[in-house]
Amino acid sequence: MSLPPNTAPPNTAHGRGYLAIPGPSVMPDAVLQAMHRASPNIYAGALIDMMPDLTRDLCRVARTQHDVAIYIGNGHAAWEAALSNTIAPGDRVLVPSSGHFAHGWADMAEGLGAQVDLLEFGKQSPFDVNRIADALQADTAHEIKAVLAVHVDTSSSIRNDIAAIRKAMDDVNHPALLMADCIASLGCDTFEMDAWGVDVMVTACQKGLMVPAGTSFVFFNDRAGAARAKMPRVSRYWDWVPRANPDGFWQYFNGTAPTHHLYGLRVALDMIHAEGMDQVWARHRRLARAIWAACDVWASKGGLRMNVADPAHRSTAVTSLRLDAPDGTRLRDWVEDNLGLTLGIGLGMGEGRESDAFFRFGHMGHVNGQMIMGLLGGVETGLCALDIEHGTGALDAAAKVIAGG
Amino acid sequence: MSLPPNTAPPNTAHGRGYLAIPGPSVMPDAVLQAMHRASPNIYAGALIDMMPDLTRDLCRVARTQHDVAIYIGNGHAAWEAALSNTIAPGDRVLVPSSGHFAHGWADMAEGLGAQVDLLEFGKQSPFDVNRIADALQADTAHEIKAVLAVHVDTSSSIRNDIAAIRKAMDDVNHPALLMADCIASLGCDTFEMDAWGVDVMVTACQKGLMVPAGTSFVFFNDRAGAARAKMPRVSRYWDWVPRANPDGFWQYFNGTAPTHHLYGLRVALDMIHAEGMDQVWARHRRLARAIWAACDVWASKGGLRMNVADPAHRSTAVTSLRLDAPDGTRLRDWVEDNLGLTLGIGLGMGEGRESDAFFRFGHMGHVNGQMIMGLLGGVETGLCALDIEHGTGALDAAAKVIAGG
Amino acid sequence: MSLPPNTAPPNTAHGRGYLAIPGPSVMPDAVLQAMHRASPNIYAGALIDMMPDLTRDLCRVARTQHDVAIYIGNGHAAWEAALSNTIAPGDRVLVPSSGHFAHGWADMAEGLGAQVDLLEFGKQSPFDVNRIADALQADTAHEIKAVLAVHVDTSSSIRNDIAAIRKAMDDVNHPALLMADCIASLGCDTFEMDAWGVDVMVTACQKGLMVPAGTSFVFFNDRAGAARAKMPRVSRYWDWVPRANPDGFWQYFNGTAPTHHLYGLRVALDMIHAEGMDQVWARHRRLARAIWAACDVWASKGGLRMNVADPAHRSTAVTSLRLDAPDGTRLRDWVEDNLGLTLGIGLGMGEGRESDAFFRFGHMGHVNGQMIMGLLGGVETGLCALDIEHGTGALDAAAKVIAGG
Amino acid sequence: MSLPPNTAPPNTAHGRGYLAIPGPSVMPDAVLQAMHRASPNIYAGALIDMMPDLTRDLCRVARTQHDVAIYIGNGHAAWEAALSNTIAPGDRVLVPSSGHFAHGWADMAEGLGAQVDLLEFGKQSPFDVNRIADALQADTAHEIKAVLAVHVDTSSSIRNDIAAIRKAMDDVNHPALLMADCIASLGCDTFEMDAWGVDVMVTACQKGLMVPAGTSFVFFNDRAGAARAKMPRVSRYWDWVPRANPDGFWQYFNGTAPTHHLYGLRVALDMIHAEGMDQVWARHRRLARAIWAACDVWASKGGLRMNVADPAHRSTAVTSLRLDAPDGTRLRDWVEDNLGLTLGIGLGMGEGRESDAFFRFGHMGHVNGQMIMGLLGGVETGLCALDIEHGTGALDAAAKVIAGG
């Protein structure tokens, strides 16, 4: 008996899709389950009662003993909220940039009337802390009210050394606030808000926190609280004071609560703390190292390159890559159409033809060994299908890392 | 054979709960279904493609040919968004009040630096349009930039005549914007944004729009757009210009989209338009009239009173009531604990002991005849159980109305 | 301001539907939640481990210390399973009938080759135990191997006295097995398998057990086990021996497990036992008494009648009623089309025009006070809309009962 | 900045689990969605109306113009149902065996009183059709009423040539029915009921049909129908006549319908036919060939072996493998505990220590390229972690096949 004739080329995308973009990330079933429910009473009952533990457990992820304000919103909302509580029109902020999103935050600041000093470090390298120190030292009048530092820039996948910025600020005795954007990194890359001396941290729920997009968070310490107290005016909606220390439930959210997101977040935080922050970070590191190992092999022949050369500066949540244009886009299209695998676009990494060179892997949150092997196996398949030159043995190399090598 | 001995008093709350508060409202299963899914790609694909129809269908609910900006947020966010696009610090706004939420919106305006002229009409009566006209006529310098009019105040259940305000404004040739808060009324009480001459309308998704709390909307016409164009500065996050006419998908939301809410909203809008706006409004009217008929009978003996005496000024989405304190709270507690029925608290209607007099029925959105009879039947049961004096035959009266009487 | 013109008669069915038929019943959200999950491993892990507690908690509902066999199937499957384990071709069974389903079970027995002695008691009266005793006494050769007694016949809503049958059997020293069909009654009407001397009990999951249709159960004691041991042949699929005392997980189900139903059942049993069997029964009694009170008032004028005159013989899970034909069907159609309320048809209660006289209320499982008031309020509304004569004050009467009267 | 110290070895299983056992299979989200709903009316409405298309679309998967009977049950139920309609006690059946499940079906037949002629072909080879032909030719009295042929034995992953059996039967003019078990193969391996001359086919829903376990199916043609007509007695529950051609909805299922499974099945059939049967089969072939390519490479060094040597006799739905005991079990345990990947146990392939040699991959139903690469990548990882000797380059070989090689 011979195999039946293969009457048509099959489409091997029919199956469970895998969204491997750098956010929104893959969510646990339990999170979606918790959100599939009738609306609760918002004036009394279980939802109200669960808030103290929820904010405590959010702070445990951020590694802070201080406060958190929850916003119905996305990461941009958290950006604007953090600035609205601390930066008055005319204030100056220093924004070192290692990618697209530093520019975005700077733009939010300008939109609020701040003067922005942008320090550009390109898209392949992390911040040079010395240049930040120089800029602060030059600011003898202490006009700079805050340094806005993106921990991991989702576009370039560069991870910056936030603790080193604090040290530089302290070394030059500059009183500006240190504000960190951990939207891409929280719950993936190691982050220690209090130990690293971060005054304000902003993040959102749809990446390492594994909840559908729609809530974001601003963590702040007493120094930031003091800055808030000196503001001439903070709008009611952005004001973090009642949100962080409400007299009534509605003040947590300045109005109606994001009921279903709170249920989802509760489950996600339970999962994160059941695993343990150290374990969560170590898992992301192990899986990222597997991805890097595969990329190193692929890059040994042909044009594939990781955007960040030095592993010490790579995020463990997202990897930005390039192929010779337009192969980045060709690869993304092929694996999505033929394998059910969706990769991230290259965001802000190039113009024109170059925009088809870059692509990204998201590996944040609810991600395990077999998923990463599926992601890498899918890419290998795409490289083969499209005859894009690449080194052989990448998957074996990745498997070895996950195996503990 | 006799019935077995009733060994313990049963708790008849074990069953399907009914949250009959004035928002969040009961949601269709299909909405929750649509939201139970993996996160989608936010850079290409079906989610992006569905936006034009979604905004069009939102505008069909608002009865406007103009623009809508979607915000991840609650009603308070929409309040602040509307003001942020049109009212500069120092500008004056006129806020007629017939309940708690007018004060809330006024407070948001003050938080943004506006000067607020509050016209108080108490909590039992709608706006007196003549007093609004007088206030505008007195403003010969046209310092008042907007009239902030709550269509239905969820706390008092008063429905104001928005078209009459427009007429008054036109009669005195005042150029202020007419801004309406339809958070409680949209998709329940008849509302015609364009026909009534409303320049800006704010609403949220968790009431008549039948979606979990978390998105809100600002609709605006060209006059409002012109006011926006003259603003010295609008923050990036609140700016409705790119949200209403985005170059890229992310601009609809100034960042990451509220992916799951969009899916839910799509289904809810499909249901609303399949029924038809006229039908939706007529259904709410019929059911509200049934509630009023029951209340009239109950009120014929004992202390139950509807807050709004004149049916012409009552919302068809929410009914505020009172009993002699503390019977309002006793009733709410009893029906929740014994019947699985949750009524709304009396929000901002009284202090101290009086706060236990008021309570509310929500009857907005996904609500039909058997639900309303269950709500009213539950209240009748509670009145009996607590020996609260009331007229007999209330449920029969309500049934007659729903039957078409 | 007057109310807007009512441009079209509204349809007040748009809202949450209420399926008030005598099974499938309304299910708790938590049950559906538990079933919304990926398939589990069926060879090791949590699913296997949960079986001992699951069967124990099933037996606690049945009030037996004996065995249970779980079948993927419906109530008919349980009927056939029970017979297949105990009745050989040619054996005689005695089937007293008080409704449609006694005939169904008798027919299953005939299909297996049994000889059926049917004792007909009509559709308005319970079994006359004396006639059963007479029939057994006449069977001096003990050819009758089992009495098949439907506890509650879902069609007629008659509840039979099972304990009295056992007493009658004992009084005449007849060795036949006593087999009870509790498909409609389990988890609603009081039932005590061991205390009442029932040898075999069959039921299914979609009524009082609150799980989607698809699993059924046969409980059996040692006497039934002894009868099984004497059978010349029992098919592998129906054999309850390995199902009740399996060596491996697959034997519980003779093959692949009904994975998702087991998760749903686990949650439903948790809810039942958290409430407590006495409480569950008392709740059903209280709610049934409210229904009867309303029906008594309705019946005081016009043609509505409960099928079972004596409350002592009524089920507390289902109520069969009639109106003058064709008003039963008219009523059902109207409340479904106009209120979102679905009543049960009159099953096997009449032919031709008479078939449009009967209808039924299901009030089993996940049912509380506000639901029942919605059901009764819907019926009142329908009676009014269709101008069907009926007594007034039915709903007030029901409310008083639920209130504790 | 160096990477933070890795304080604990991470567990890379935290993420989305992948159940890669040979059934139950991975289900589409849309199937689970369709099943997450309130129970429907079972006496009128949409559920009843959808049955004709549902049975037609089931038959399209089976490639038959004939009848189908749906059973609430598992594959074993379908086995017993098929036999109960065609094989009387004392009848003889011929059961060729290439694995565990042939014995299971034979046992069911014996349980029903049939005499079983078992032809054993071991666990590594398909049926030898000549031996079947010989057995039939020897049966000059035509005592053999049916040949029970497992198409794909899930335990051994052997695929048998069903059309060849028909040819052999015709060649020797034997009138027995040809009955095929397609539980593991339907919707995966090419199967043509009518074209191949199959009289009765049994299958279940939890594998290629992508629905939670709980329904099974018996397809039968007119020859089988004629055999049914001659049966002395068929039990009511198993009788396929009213199920295949019901007068009323309840007869489809001999009682209450498996409501939620029907909704799930509807969605699954829509997905299957949207893809197209040829495409579905081709996808499974492509993915199976990728698995085989990887296995060939692994097997080039060390002890890994596919159970079926000749690709022409391998199923494309399941692959049975072995390692030197106890490495099969070690591997399964490791990938489950460390990667979130669950492989199938070696069912009935060995006793004692040998039982820890075998394991299986399920690759049936909702399965695509990235999933298979995740499965294979997980196995590679496990082989590395456990130092189990194996050839290198397996994953690259698999990727090439999926890529179209």
GROMACS .gro file of N, CA and C in nm, chain D residues 239-325:
model
  261
 1454ASP      N    1  -2.979   0.057   1.946
 1454ASP     CA    2  -3.042   0.047   1.814
 1454ASP      C    3  -3.011   0.171   1.729
 1455TRP      N    4  -2.946   0.146   1.615
 1455TRP     CA    5  -2.908   0.260   1.533
 1455TRP      C    6  -3.019   0.308   1.439
 1456VAL      N    7  -3.126   0.230   1.427
 1456VAL     CA    8  -3.232   0.267   1.332
 1456VAL      C    9  -3.295   0.402   1.366
 1457PRO      N   10  -3.352   0.420   1.486
 1457PRO     CA   11  -3.411   0.552   1.514
 1457PRO      C   12  -3.306   0.662   1.527
 1458ARG      N   13  -3.185   0.626   1.568
 1458ARG     CA   14  -3.080   0.728   1.579
 1458ARG      C   15  -3.045   0.785   1.442
 1459ALA      N   16  -3.040   0.701   1.342
 1459ALA     CA   17  -3.000   0.747   1.210
 1459ALA      C   18  -3.114   0.811   1.134
 1460ASN      N   19  -3.236   0.768   1.165
 1460ASN     CA   20  -3.352   0.824   1.096
 1460ASN      C   21  -3.464   0.850   1.195
 1461PRO      N   22  -3.444   0.949   1.280
 1461PRO     CA   23  -3.537   0.971   1.391
 1461PRO      C   24  -3.667   1.037   1.348
 1462ASP      N   25  -3.772   1.004   1.420
 1462ASP     CA   26  -3.898   1.077   1.403
 1462ASP      C   27  -3.897   1.204   1.487
 1463GLY      N   28  -3.826   1.201   1.597
 1463GLY     CA   29  -3.818   1.319   1.682
 1463GLY      C   30  -3.675   1.337   1.727
 1464PHE      N   31  -3.646   1.457   1.774
 1464PHE     CA   32  -3.508   1.492   1.808
 1464PHE      C   33  -3.449   1.398   1.912
 1465TRP      N   34  -3.528   1.361   2.012
 1465TRP     CA   35  -3.474   1.277   2.120
 1465TRP      C   36  -3.425   1.142   2.069
 1466GLN      N   37  -3.479   1.098   1.955
 1466GLN     CA   38  -3.439   0.966   1.904
 1466GLN      C   39  -3.296   0.966   1.850
 1467TYR      N   40  -3.247   1.082   1.808
 1467TYR     CA   41  -3.107   1.086   1.766
 1467TYR      C   42  -3.016   1.028   1.875
 1468PHE      N   43  -3.059   1.044   2.000
 1468PHE     CA   44  -2.971   1.012   2.112
 1468PHE      C   45  -3.036   0.916   2.210
 1469ASN      N   46  -3.150   0.859   2.175
 1469ASN     CA   47  -3.229   0.778   2.267
 1469ASN      C   48  -3.236   0.849   2.403
 1470GLY      N   49  -3.292   0.968   2.400
 1470GLY     CA   50  -3.306   1.046   2.523
 1470GLY      C   51  -3.243   1.183   2.509
 1471THR      N   52  -3.206   1.238   2.621
 1471THR     CA   53  -3.152   1.375   2.622
 1471THR      C   54  -3.027   1.386   2.536
 1472ALA      N   55  -3.022   1.492   2.458
 1472ALA     CA   56  -2.910   1.516   2.367
 1472ALA      C   57  -2.785   1.559   2.443
 1473PRO      N   58  -2.667   1.529   2.387
 1473PRO     CA   59  -2.541   1.580   2.444
 1473PRO      C   60  -2.521   1.723   2.396
 1474THR      N   61  -2.600   1.812   2.453
 1474THR     CA   62  -2.617   1.946   2.396
 1474THR      C   63  -2.486   2.017   2.366
 1475HIS      N   64  -2.398   2.021   2.463
 1475HIS     CA   65  -2.278   2.102   2.447
 1475HIS      C   66  -2.180   2.039   2.348
 1476HIS      N   67  -2.174   1.908   2.348
 1476HIS     CA   68  -2.089   1.842   2.248
 1476HIS      C   69  -2.137   1.871   2.106
 1477LEU      N   70  -2.267   1.882   2.089
 1477LEU     CA   71  -2.317   1.912   1.954
 1477LEU      C   72  -2.269   2.050   1.907
 1478TYR      N   73  -2.269   2.146   1.999
 1478TYR     CA   74  -2.220   2.279   1.962
 1478TYR      C   75  -2.071   2.273   1.927
 1479GLY      N   76  -1.996   2.202   2.008
 1479GLY     CA   77  -1.854   2.191   1.980
 1479GLY      C   78  -1.828   2.121   1.848
 1480LEU      N   79  -1.901   2.015   1.826
 1480LEU     CA   80  -1.884   1.938   1.702
 1480LEU      C   81  -1.917   2.022   1.580
 1481ARG      N   82  -2.020   2.105   1.594
 1481ARG     CA   83  -2.058   2.191   1.481
 1481ARG      C   84  -1.939   2.278   1.439
 1482VAL      N   85  -1.875   2.338   1.536
 1482VAL     CA   86  -1.762   2.426   1.507
 1482VAL      C   87  -1.645   2.346   1.448
 1483ALA      N   88  -1.619   2.230   1.506
 1483ALA     CA   89  -1.507   2.149   1.457
 1483ALA      C   90  -1.530   2.106   1.312
 1484LEU      N   91  -1.652   2.066   1.281
 1484LEU     CA   92  -1.681   2.026   1.144
 1484LEU      C   93  -1.670   2.145   1.049
 1485ASP      N   94  -1.712   2.260   1.093
 1485ASP     CA   95  -1.695   2.379   1.009
 1485ASP      C   96  -1.548   2.403   0.978
 1486MET      N   97  -1.462   2.386   1.078
 1486MET     CA   98  -1.320   2.409   1.056
 1486MET      C   99  -1.262   2.305   0.960
 1487ILE      N  100  -1.302   2.181   0.981
 1487ILE     CA  101  -1.250   2.072   0.897
 1487ILE      C  102  -1.289   2.093   0.751
 1488HIS      N  103  -1.415   2.125   0.729
 1488HIS     CA  104  -1.459   2.137   0.589
 1488HIS      C  105  -1.414   2.268   0.527
 1489ALA      N  106  -1.391   2.370   0.608
 1489ALA     CA  107  -1.333   2.493   0.553
 1489ALA      C  108  -1.192   2.465   0.501
 1490GLU      N  109  -1.120   2.380   0.572
 1490GLU     CA  110  -0.985   2.343   0.526
 1490GLU      C  111  -0.995   2.247   0.408
 1491GLY      N  112  -1.088   2.154   0.416
 1491GLY     CA  113  -1.103   2.055   0.309
 1491GLY      C  114  -1.040   1.923   0.349
 1492MET      N  115  -1.111   1.813   0.323
 1492MET     CA  116  -1.060   1.683   0.367
 1492MET      C  117  -0.922   1.653   0.307
 1493ASP      N  118  -0.903   1.680   0.179
 1493ASP     CA  119  -0.774   1.652   0.117
 1493ASP      C  120  -0.663   1.729   0.186
 1494GLN      N  121  -0.694   1.853   0.217
 1494GLN     CA  122  -0.596   1.938   0.284
 1494GLN      C  123  -0.568   1.890   0.426
 1495VAL      N  124  -0.672   1.850   0.495
 1495VAL     CA  125  -0.654   1.800   0.631
 1495VAL      C  126  -0.562   1.678   0.630
 1496TRP      N  127  -0.591   1.587   0.537
 1496TRP     CA  128  -0.507   1.467   0.529
 1496TRP      C  129  -0.363   1.502   0.490
 1497ALA      N  130  -0.351   1.592   0.395
 1497ALA     CA  131  -0.216   1.629   0.349
 1497ALA      C  132  -0.137   1.696   0.460
 1498ARG      N  133  -0.204   1.778   0.540
 1498ARG     CA  134  -0.136   1.842   0.653
 1498ARG      C  135  -0.085   1.737   0.751
 1499HIS      N  136  -0.170   1.641   0.783
 1499HIS     CA  137  -0.124   1.536   0.875
 1499HIS      C  138  -0.007   1.457   0.816
 1500ARG      N  139  -0.012   1.432   0.686
 1500ARG     CA  140   0.099   1.358   0.622
 1500ARG      C  141   0.228   1.437   0.630
 1501ARG      N  142   0.218   1.564   0.598
 1501ARG     CA  143   0.338   1.647   0.599
 1501ARG      C  144   0.401   1.650   0.739
 1502LEU      N  145   0.315   1.671   0.836
 1502LEU     CA  146   0.367   1.682   0.974
 1502LEU      C  147   0.419   1.547   1.024
 1503ALA      N  148   0.352   1.440   0.985
 1503ALA     CA  149   0.400   1.307   1.025
 1503ALA      C  150   0.536   1.279   0.961
 1504ARG      N  151   0.549   1.316   0.835
 1504ARG     CA  152   0.678   1.294   0.768
 1504ARG      C  153   0.790   1.373   0.837
 1505ALA      N  154   0.756   1.488   0.887
 1505ALA     CA  155   0.856   1.567   0.961
 1505ALA      C  156   0.898   1.493   1.088
 1506ILE      N  157   0.800   1.438   1.156
 1506ILE     CA  158   0.830   1.362   1.277
 1506ILE      C  159   0.918   1.241   1.243
 1507TRP      N  160   0.881   1.171   1.137
 1507TRP     CA  161   0.959   1.053   1.098
 1507TRP      C  162   1.102   1.091   1.061
 1508ALA      N  163   1.115   1.206   0.993
 1508ALA     CA  164   1.250   1.250   0.954
 1508ALA      C  165   1.335   1.275   1.078
 1509ALA      N  166   1.275   1.339   1.178
 1509ALA     CA  167   1.349   1.362   1.302
 1509ALA      C  168   1.385   1.229   1.368
 1510CYS      N  169   1.290   1.140   1.371
 1510CYS     CA  170   1.315   1.011   1.436
 1510CYS      C  171   1.425   0.933   1.364
 1511ASP      N  172   1.425   0.940   1.233
 1511ASP     CA  173   1.530   0.872   1.157
 1511ASP      C  174   1.668   0.924   1.198
 1512VAL      N  175   1.678   1.054   1.214
 1512VAL     CA  176   1.808   1.110   1.253
 1512VAL      C  177   1.842   1.068   1.396
 1513TRP      N  178   1.748   1.082   1.486
 1513TRP     CA  179   1.775   1.040   1.625
 1513TRP      C  180   1.821   0.894   1.627
 1514ALA      N  181   1.751   0.813   1.547
 1514ALA     CA  182   1.777   0.668   1.550
 1514ALA      C  183   1.912   0.632   1.489
 1515SER      N  184   1.975   0.731   1.421
 1515SER     CA  185   2.103   0.699   1.355
 1515SER      C  186   2.212   0.671   1.458
 1516LYS      N  187   2.186   0.701   1.581
 1516LYS     CA  188   2.285   0.678   1.687
 1516LYS      C  189   2.208   0.651   1.815
 1517GLY      N  190   2.238   0.546   1.884
 1517GLY     CA  191   2.166   0.516   2.009
 1517GLY      C  192   2.043   0.433   1.983
 1518GLY      N  193   1.956   0.427   2.083
 1518GLY     CA  194   1.852   0.324   2.083
 1518GLY      C  195   1.714   0.365   2.039
 1519LEU      N  196   1.691   0.490   2.003
 1519LEU     CA  197   1.555   0.529   1.966
 1519LEU      C  198   1.510   0.460   1.838
 1520ARG      N  199   1.390   0.406   1.840
 1520ARG     CA  200   1.335   0.340   1.721
 1520ARG      C  201   1.186   0.372   1.707
 1521MET      N  202   1.145   0.394   1.584
 1521MET     CA  203   1.001   0.399   1.558
 1521MET      C  204   0.948   0.257   1.558
 1522ASN      N  205   0.828   0.240   1.608
 1522ASN     CA  206   0.772   0.105   1.619
 1522ASN      C  207   0.745   0.044   1.483
 1523VAL      N  208   0.705   0.123   1.387
 1523VAL     CA  209   0.671   0.072   1.254
 1523VAL      C  210   0.782   0.109   1.158
 1524ALA      N  211   0.847   0.008   1.106
 1524ALA     CA  212   0.966   0.032   1.024
 1524ALA      C  213   0.931   0.096   0.890
 1525ASP      N  214   0.826   0.049   0.829
 1525ASP     CA  215   0.793   0.092   0.693
 1525ASP      C  216   0.697   0.212   0.697
 1526PRO      N  217   0.740   0.326   0.643
 1526PRO     CA  218   0.652   0.446   0.645
 1526PRO      C  219   0.516   0.419   0.581
 1527ALA      N  220   0.510   0.327   0.488
 1527ALA     CA  221   0.382   0.299   0.422
 1527ALA      C  222   0.279   0.242   0.518
 1528HIS      N  223   0.326   0.193   0.630
 1528HIS     CA  224   0.233   0.133   0.726
 1528HIS      C  225   0.217   0.215   0.853
 1529ARG      N  226   0.269   0.335   0.850
 1529ARG     CA  227   0.259   0.421   0.967
 1529ARG      C  228   0.136   0.511   0.958
 1530SER      N  229   0.073   0.530   1.069
 1530SER     CA  230  -0.033   0.630   1.078
 1530SER      C  231   0.027   0.769   1.071
 1531THR      N  232  -0.051   0.863   1.020
 1531THR     CA  233  -0.006   1.003   1.024
 1531THR      C  234  -0.069   1.076   1.143
 1532ALA      N  235  -0.131   1.002   1.233
 1532ALA     CA  236  -0.197   1.063   1.349
 1532ALA      C  237  -0.126   1.036   1.480
 1533VAL      N  238  -0.049   0.926   1.481
 1533VAL     CA  239   0.017   0.885   1.605
 1533VAL      C  240   0.145   0.812   1.568
 1534THR      N  241   0.248   0.830   1.650
 1534THR     CA  242   0.375   0.761   1.627
 1534THR      C  243   0.417   0.693   1.756
 1535SER      N  244   0.433   0.562   1.748
 1535SER     CA  245   0.478   0.483   1.862
 1535SER      C  246   0.627   0.462   1.852
 1536LEU      N  247   0.696   0.488   1.963
 1536LEU     CA  248   0.843   0.479   1.961
 1536LEU      C  249   0.892   0.401   2.081
 1537ARG      N  250   1.018   0.367   2.075
 1537ARG     CA  251   1.078   0.309   2.195
 1537ARG      C  252   1.224   0.356   2.211
 1538LEU      N  253   1.265   0.356   2.334
 1538LEU     CA  254   1.404   0.377   2.371
 1538LEU      C  255   1.442   0.257   2.456
 1539ASP      N  256   1.568   0.240   2.484
 1539ASP     CA  257   1.604   0.133   2.575
 1539ASP      C  258   1.541   0.163   2.711
 1540ALA      N  259   1.470   0.064   2.764
 1540ALA     CA  260   1.405   0.084   2.894
 1540ALA      C  261   1.510   0.117   2.998
   0.00000   0.00000   0.00000
